[in-house]
PDB file of C-alpha atoms in Angstrom:
ATOM      1  CA  MET A  11      -1.524  43.291 -24.721  1.00  0.00           C
ATOM      2  CA  ARG A  12      -3.496  46.344 -25.231  1.00  0.00           C
ATOM      3  CA  LYS A  13      -2.850  49.510 -27.196  1.00  0.00           C
ATOM      4  CA  THR A  14      -2.891  52.844 -25.338  1.00  0.00           C
ATOM      5  CA  GLY A  15      -1.766  56.312 -26.181  1.00  0.00           C
ATOM      6  CA  VAL A  16       0.162  56.807 -23.042  1.00  0.00           C
ATOM      7  CA  LYS A  17       3.458  54.947 -22.180  1.00  0.00           C
ATOM      8  CA  SER A  18       4.165  53.869 -18.730  1.00  0.00           C
ATOM      9  CA  ALA A  19       7.488  53.923 -17.185  1.00  0.00           C
ATOM     10  CA  SER A  20       7.389  50.144 -16.605  1.00  0.00           C
ATOM     11  CA  SER A  21       7.074  49.676 -20.416  1.00  0.00           C
ATOM     12  CA  LEU A  22      10.080  51.590 -20.950  1.00  0.00           C
ATOM     13  CA  ARG A  23      12.398  49.452 -18.891  1.00  0.00           C
ATOM     14  CA  LEU A  24      13.922  46.326 -20.426  1.00  0.00           C
ATOM     15  CA  SER A  25      15.192  43.288 -18.738  1.00  0.00           C
ATOM     16  CA  SER A  26      18.856  42.539 -18.864  1.00  0.00           C
ATOM     17  CA  SER A  27      18.200  38.851 -19.570  1.00  0.00           C
ATOM     18  CA  LEU A  28      16.265  39.661 -22.928  1.00  0.00           C
ATOM     19  CA  ASP A  29      18.053  38.516 -25.988  1.00  0.00           C
ATOM     20  CA  GLU A  30      18.276  40.692 -29.194  1.00  0.00           C
ATOM     21  CA  LYS A  31      15.005  39.384 -30.752  1.00  0.00           C
ATOM     22  CA  ASP A  32      13.164  40.073 -27.593  1.00  0.00           C
ATOM     23  CA  ILE A  33      14.618  43.605 -27.284  1.00  0.00           C
ATOM     24  CA  ASP A  34      13.565  44.334 -30.989  1.00  0.00           C
ATOM     25  CA  PHE A  35       9.987  42.987 -30.428  1.00  0.00           C
ATOM     26  CA  SER A  36       9.858  45.059 -27.269  1.00  0.00           C
ATOM     27  CA  LYS A  37      10.984  48.215 -29.184  1.00  0.00           C
ATOM     28  CA  ALA A  38       8.504  47.606 -31.813  1.00  0.00           C
ATOM     29  CA  MET A  39       5.672  47.117 -29.351  1.00  0.00           C
ATOM     30  CA  LYS A  40       6.493  50.360 -27.564  1.00  0.00           C
ATOM     31  CA  MET A  41       6.805  52.277 -30.769  1.00  0.00           C
ATOM     32  CA  ALA A  42       3.314  51.144 -31.619  1.00  0.00           C
ATOM     33  CA  GLY A  43       2.064  52.289 -28.032  1.00  0.00           C
ATOM     34  CA  VAL A  44       1.422  48.747 -26.769  1.00  0.00           C
ATOM     35  CA  GLU A  45       2.135  47.962 -22.992  1.00  0.00           C
ATOM     36  CA  PRO A  46       2.109  44.867 -20.891  1.00  0.00           C
ATOM     37  CA  LEU A  47      -0.997  44.180 -18.830  1.00  0.00           C
ATOM     38  CA  GLY A  48      -0.523  44.832 -15.158  1.00  0.00           C
ATOM     39  CA  GLU A  49      -0.539  41.967 -12.751  1.00  0.00           C
ATOM     40  CA  ASP A  50      -3.960  42.916 -11.623  1.00  0.00           C
ATOM     41  CA  LYS A  51      -5.494  42.284 -14.980  1.00  0.00           C
ATOM     42  CA  ARG A  52      -4.141  38.877 -15.615  1.00  0.00           C
ATOM     43  CA  VAL A  53      -6.253  35.852 -15.196  1.00  0.00           C
ATOM     44  CA  ARG A  54      -5.224  33.132 -12.717  1.00  0.00           C
ATOM     45  CA  HIS A  55      -6.306  29.625 -13.343  1.00  0.00           C
ATOM     46  CA  ALA A  56      -6.787  27.299 -10.375  1.00  0.00           C
ATOM     47  CA  LYS A  57      -4.565  24.300 -10.150  1.00  0.00           C
ATOM     48  CA  LYS A  58      -6.223  21.056 -10.795  1.00  0.00           C
ATOM     49  CA  THR A  59      -6.350  18.948  -7.773  1.00  0.00           C
ATOM     50  CA  ALA A  60      -7.481  15.304  -7.207  1.00  0.00           C
ATOM     51  CA  ALA A  61     -10.953  14.841  -6.257  1.00  0.00           C
ATOM     52  CA  PRO A  62     -11.212  14.472  -2.370  1.00  0.00           C
ATOM     53  CA  VAL A  63     -12.126  10.997  -1.168  1.00  0.00           C
ATOM     54  CA  PRO A  64     -14.960  11.513   1.319  1.00  0.00           C
ATOM     55  CA  SER A  65     -13.928  10.801   4.827  1.00  0.00           C
ATOM     56  CA  GLN A  66     -17.032   8.592   5.240  1.00  0.00           C
ATOM     57  CA  THR A  67     -15.900   6.270   2.345  1.00  0.00           C
ATOM     58  CA  ILE A  68     -12.528   6.028   4.183  1.00  0.00           C
ATOM     59  CA  ALA A  69     -14.146   5.179   7.521  1.00  0.00           C
ATOM     60  CA  ASP A  70     -16.538   2.720   5.873  1.00  0.00           C
ATOM     61  CA  ASN A  71     -13.647   0.855   4.120  1.00  0.00           C
ATOM     62  CA  ARG A  72     -11.728   0.681   7.352  1.00  0.00           C
ATOM     63  CA  GLN A  73     -14.695  -0.728   9.368  1.00  0.00           C
ATOM     64  CA  VAL A  74     -15.153  -3.453   6.769  1.00  0.00           C
ATOM     65  CA  LEU A  75     -11.604  -4.399   6.953  1.00  0.00           C
ATOM     66  CA  GLU A  76     -11.741  -4.520  10.868  1.00  0.00           C
ATOM     67  CA  ASP A  77     -14.973  -6.543  10.598  1.00  0.00           C
ATOM     68  CA  SER A  78     -13.517  -8.991   8.346  1.00  0.00           C
ATOM     69  CA  LEU A  79     -10.492  -9.727  10.648  1.00  0.00           C
ATOM     70  CA  SER A  80     -11.283 -10.388  14.346  1.00  0.00           C
ATOM     71  CA  ASP A  81      -8.844 -11.008  17.184  1.00  0.00           C
ATOM     72  CA  GLU A  82     -11.317 -13.131  18.958  1.00  0.00           C
ATOM     73  CA  LEU A  83     -11.616 -16.294  16.779  1.00  0.00           C
ATOM     74  CA  ASP A  84     -10.921 -19.626  18.583  1.00  0.00           C
ATOM     75  CA  SER A  85      -7.864 -21.589  17.283  1.00  0.00           C
ATOM     76  CA  VAL A  86      -9.196 -25.015  18.102  1.00  0.00           C
ATOM     77  CA  GLU A  87      -9.240 -25.872  14.374  1.00  0.00           C
ATOM     78  CA  PHE A  88      -5.441 -25.633  13.909  1.00  0.00           C
ATOM     79  CA  LEU A  89      -3.713 -28.850  13.285  1.00  0.00           C
ATOM     80  CA  GLU A  90      -0.842 -29.677  15.773  1.00  0.00           C
ATOM     81  CA  SER A  91       1.670 -32.252  14.208  1.00  0.00           C
ATOM     82  CA  GLU A  92       5.364 -33.048  14.480  1.00  0.00           C
ATOM     83  CA  ASP A  93       5.745 -30.511  11.679  1.00  0.00           C
ATOM     84  CA  GLY A  94       4.546 -27.729  13.911  1.00  0.00           C
ATOM     85  CA  LEU A  95       1.396 -25.689  13.852  1.00  0.00           C
ATOM     86  CA  ALA A  96      -0.758 -25.717  10.569  1.00  0.00           C
ATOM     87  CA  PHE A  97      -4.252 -25.091   9.099  1.00  0.00           C
ATOM     88  CA  ARG A  98      -6.125 -26.291   6.001  1.00  0.00           C
ATOM     89  CA  ARG A  99      -9.482 -25.703   4.687  1.00  0.00           C
ATOM     90  CA  PRO A 100     -11.949 -28.374   4.392  1.00  0.00           C
ATOM     91  CA  GLY A 101     -11.361 -30.005   1.083  1.00  0.00           C
ATOM     92  CA  VAL A 102      -7.700 -29.226   1.043  1.00  0.00           C
ATOM     93  CA  GLY A 103      -5.441 -32.306   1.246  1.00  0.00           C
ATOM     94  CA  PRO A 104      -3.098 -32.914   4.289  1.00  0.00           C
ATOM     95  CA  ASP A 105      -0.166 -32.484   1.907  1.00  0.00           C
ATOM     96  CA  VAL A 106      -0.671 -28.942   1.362  1.00  0.00           C
ATOM     97  CA  PRO A 107       0.384 -27.598   4.778  1.00  0.00           C
ATOM     98  CA  ARG A 108       2.971 -30.307   5.003  1.00  0.00           C
ATOM     99  CA  ASP A 109       4.489 -29.160   1.560  1.00  0.00           C
ATOM    100  CA  LEU A 110       4.413 -25.515   2.744  1.00  0.00           C
ATOM    101  CA  ARG A 111       6.529 -26.417   5.694  1.00  0.00           C
ATOM    102  CA  ARG A 112       8.949 -28.535   3.741  1.00  0.00           C
ATOM    103  CA  GLY A 113       9.436 -25.700   1.190  1.00  0.00           C
ATOM    104  CA  ARG A 114       8.114 -27.478  -1.777  1.00  0.00           C
ATOM    105  CA  TRP A 115       6.608 -24.171  -3.161  1.00  0.00           C
ATOM    106  CA  SER A 116       8.726 -21.265  -3.792  1.00  0.00           C
ATOM    107  CA  VAL A 117       7.794 -18.277  -1.503  1.00  0.00           C
ATOM    108  CA  VAL A 118       7.256 -15.474  -4.015  1.00  0.00           C
ATOM    109  CA  GLY A 119       6.309 -12.581  -1.577  1.00  0.00           C
ATOM    110  CA  GLN A 120       6.598 -11.660   2.076  1.00  0.00           C
ATOM    111  CA  ILE A 121       5.687  -9.085   4.568  1.00  0.00           C
ATOM    112  CA  ASP A 122       7.636  -8.211   7.722  1.00  0.00           C
ATOM    113  CA  LEU A 123       5.354  -6.911  10.580  1.00  0.00           C
ATOM    114  CA  HIS A 124       8.111  -6.337  13.202  1.00  0.00           C
ATOM    115  CA  GLY A 125       7.421  -3.031  15.011  1.00  0.00           C
ATOM    116  CA  MET A 126       3.705  -2.652  13.938  1.00  0.00           C
ATOM    117  CA  PHE A 127       0.905  -2.251  16.323  1.00  0.00           C
ATOM    118  CA  VAL A 128      -1.932  -4.914  16.062  1.00  0.00           C
ATOM    119  CA  ASP A 129      -4.259  -2.571  14.145  1.00  0.00           C
ATOM    120  CA  GLU A 130      -1.373  -1.653  11.669  1.00  0.00           C
ATOM    121  CA  ALA A 131      -0.483  -5.362  11.292  1.00  0.00           C
ATOM    122  CA  ARG A 132      -4.061  -6.305  10.677  1.00  0.00           C
ATOM    123  CA  ASP A 133      -4.306  -3.735   7.914  1.00  0.00           C
ATOM    124  CA  ALA A 134      -1.009  -4.652   6.381  1.00  0.00           C
ATOM    125  CA  VAL A 135      -1.824  -8.429   6.238  1.00  0.00           C
ATOM    126  CA  ALA A 136      -5.220  -7.833   4.594  1.00  0.00           C
ATOM    127  CA  GLN A 137      -3.801  -5.485   1.916  1.00  0.00           C
ATOM    128  CA  PHE A 138      -0.752  -7.840   1.452  1.00  0.00           C
ATOM    129  CA  LEU A 139      -2.991 -10.915   0.851  1.00  0.00           C
ATOM    130  CA  LYS A 140      -5.327  -9.174  -1.554  1.00  0.00           C
ATOM    131  CA  ARG A 141      -2.344  -7.928  -3.644  1.00  0.00           C
ATOM    132  CA  ALA A 142      -0.672 -11.355  -3.625  1.00  0.00           C
ATOM    133  CA  GLN A 143      -3.618 -13.025  -4.832  1.00  0.00           C
ATOM    134  CA  ALA A 144      -4.424 -10.424  -7.533  1.00  0.00           C
ATOM    135  CA  THR A 145      -0.858 -10.803  -8.665  1.00  0.00           C
ATOM    136  CA  GLU A 146      -0.894 -14.629  -8.563  1.00  0.00           C
ATOM    137  CA  ARG A 147       1.561 -14.779  -5.947  1.00  0.00           C
ATOM    138  CA  LEU A 148       0.212 -17.941  -4.158  1.00  0.00           C
ATOM    139  CA  CYS A 149       2.733 -19.007  -1.589  1.00  0.00           C
ATOM    140  CA  VAL A 150       3.809 -16.007   0.672  1.00  0.00           C
ATOM    141  CA  ARG A 151       5.464 -15.603   4.075  1.00  0.00           C
ATOM    142  CA  ILE A 152       4.210 -13.361   6.858  1.00  0.00           C
ATOM    143  CA  ILE A 153       7.090 -12.539   9.244  1.00  0.00           C
ATOM    144  CA  HIS A 154       5.465 -11.731  12.759  1.00  0.00           C
ATOM    145  CA  GLY A 155       8.516 -12.545  15.059  1.00  0.00           C
ATOM    146  CA  LYS A 156       9.091 -14.974  17.728  1.00  0.00           C
ATOM    147  CA  GLY A 157       8.416 -12.618  20.626  1.00  0.00           C
ATOM    148  CA  ASN A 158      11.866 -12.417  21.853  1.00  0.00           C
ATOM    149  CA  GLY A 159      11.761  -8.486  22.387  1.00  0.00           C
ATOM    150  CA  SER A 160       8.166  -8.661  23.889  1.00  0.00           C
ATOM    151  CA  PRO A 161       7.237  -8.950  27.621  1.00  0.00           C
ATOM    152  CA  ASN A 162       7.249 -12.535  28.707  1.00  0.00           C
ATOM    153  CA  ARG A 163       8.974 -13.352  25.445  1.00  0.00           C
ATOM    154  CA  GLN A 164       5.394 -14.130  24.059  1.00  0.00           C
ATOM    155  CA  SER A 165       4.818 -13.206  20.298  1.00  0.00           C
ATOM    156  CA  VAL A 166       1.788 -10.790  20.356  1.00  0.00           C
ATOM    157  CA  LEU A 167       1.251 -11.109  16.685  1.00  0.00           C
ATOM    158  CA  ARG A 168       1.980 -14.743  15.849  1.00  0.00           C
ATOM    159  CA  GLU A 169      -1.521 -16.042  17.168  1.00  0.00           C
ATOM    160  CA  LYS A 170      -3.286 -12.975  15.852  1.00  0.00           C
ATOM    161  CA  VAL A 171      -1.968 -13.591  12.214  1.00  0.00           C
ATOM    162  CA  ARG A 172      -2.882 -17.183  12.399  1.00  0.00           C
ATOM    163  CA  ARG A 173      -6.495 -16.116  13.486  1.00  0.00           C
ATOM    164  CA  TRP A 174      -6.664 -13.488  10.769  1.00  0.00           C
ATOM    165  CA  LEU A 175      -5.627 -16.060   8.202  1.00  0.00           C
ATOM    166  CA  LYS A 176      -8.141 -18.390   9.091  1.00  0.00           C
ATOM    167  CA  GLN A 177     -10.906 -15.877   8.401  1.00  0.00           C
ATOM    168  CA  ARG A 178      -9.605 -14.947   4.885  1.00  0.00           C
ATOM    169  CA  ASP A 179     -11.432 -16.879   2.201  1.00  0.00           C
ATOM    170  CA  GLU A 180      -8.500 -16.604  -0.088  1.00  0.00           C
ATOM    171  CA  VAL A 181      -6.198 -18.583   2.427  1.00  0.00           C
ATOM    172  CA  ILE A 182      -6.386 -22.388   1.723  1.00  0.00           C
ATOM    173  CA  ALA A 183      -3.607 -23.492   3.980  1.00  0.00           C
ATOM    174  CA  PHE A 184      -0.827 -22.011   6.280  1.00  0.00           C
ATOM    175  CA  ALA A 185       2.109 -23.800   8.382  1.00  0.00           C
ATOM    176  CA  GLU A 186       4.748 -22.836  10.489  1.00  0.00           C
ATOM    177  CA  PRO A 187       8.085 -23.072   8.366  1.00  0.00           C
ATOM    178  CA  ARG A 188      11.233 -24.960   9.182  1.00  0.00           C
ATOM    179  CA  GLU A 189      13.560 -23.384  11.477  1.00  0.00           C
ATOM    180  CA  ASN A 190      15.878 -22.010   8.615  1.00  0.00           C
ATOM    181  CA  ASP A 191      12.914 -20.384   6.871  1.00  0.00           C
ATOM    182  CA  GLY A 192      11.733 -18.619   9.940  1.00  0.00           C
ATOM    183  CA  GLY A 193      10.502 -21.212  12.215  1.00  0.00           C
ATOM    184  CA  ALA A 194       8.039 -19.851  14.966  1.00  0.00           C
ATOM    185  CA  GLY A 195       8.626 -16.368  13.834  1.00  0.00           C
ATOM    186  CA  ALA A 196       6.965 -16.611  10.520  1.00  0.00           C
ATOM    187  CA  THR A 197       4.061 -18.251   8.778  1.00  0.00           C
ATOM    188  CA  LEU A 198       3.758 -19.713   5.300  1.00  0.00           C
ATOM    189  CA  VAL A 199       0.633 -19.142   3.594  1.00  0.00           C
ATOM    190  CA  ARG A 200      -0.956 -20.877   0.518  1.00  0.00           C
ATOM    191  CA  LEU A 201      -3.577 -18.624  -1.432  1.00  0.00           C
ATOM    192  CA  ARG A 202      -6.372 -19.871  -3.453  1.00  0.00           C
ATOM    193  CA  PRO A 203      -5.863 -18.670  -7.120  1.00  0.00           C
ATOM    194  CA  GLN A 204      -8.242 -15.650  -7.960  1.00  0.00           C
ATOM    195  CA  LYS A 205     -11.378 -16.484  -9.837  1.00  0.00           C
ATOM    196  CA  ARG A 206     -11.268 -15.116 -13.342  1.00  0.00           C
ATOM    197  CA  HIS A 207     -14.371 -13.130 -14.419  1.00  0.00           C
TER     198      HIS A 207
END
């Protein structure tokens, strides 16, 4: 507030919402010749906003993710057995995919890809696996559907998901679950524990 010898009309008006203490204070200020600063003399502080993420960083991260999961991988290394389609890394025992299928490990996380386009599903699977491993959720289910609503009743995502899983280092094995756990519409995945630094 500033002190002037001239009182303005705005300084004489009191708001009806002021209580007695405010009125007394306002009267005292008026009697002393003090008037409020006008709107044009107030300092406006800019609101703090989060630092922008450079669009090139976003594009680079997306490209790395896309490069890490190819749709073109050959599936000749999948194991076909009476228990259904399965996969295991070299050095992983044959009991791991079998135990996955039989439900010997509790599923502690799942993602449902229904309604997603291939690119969306690829990104979602990569992020889901990364989060699952980071939070020590080592047995997860990926629901990709059986393809009942697709043309020719072929699941578009089922084969792609299995190809993507093979390319992820954190995946040590996966298997098609029993029918009551999702059957051909899902894949159970066993993840490697995250290395502690």
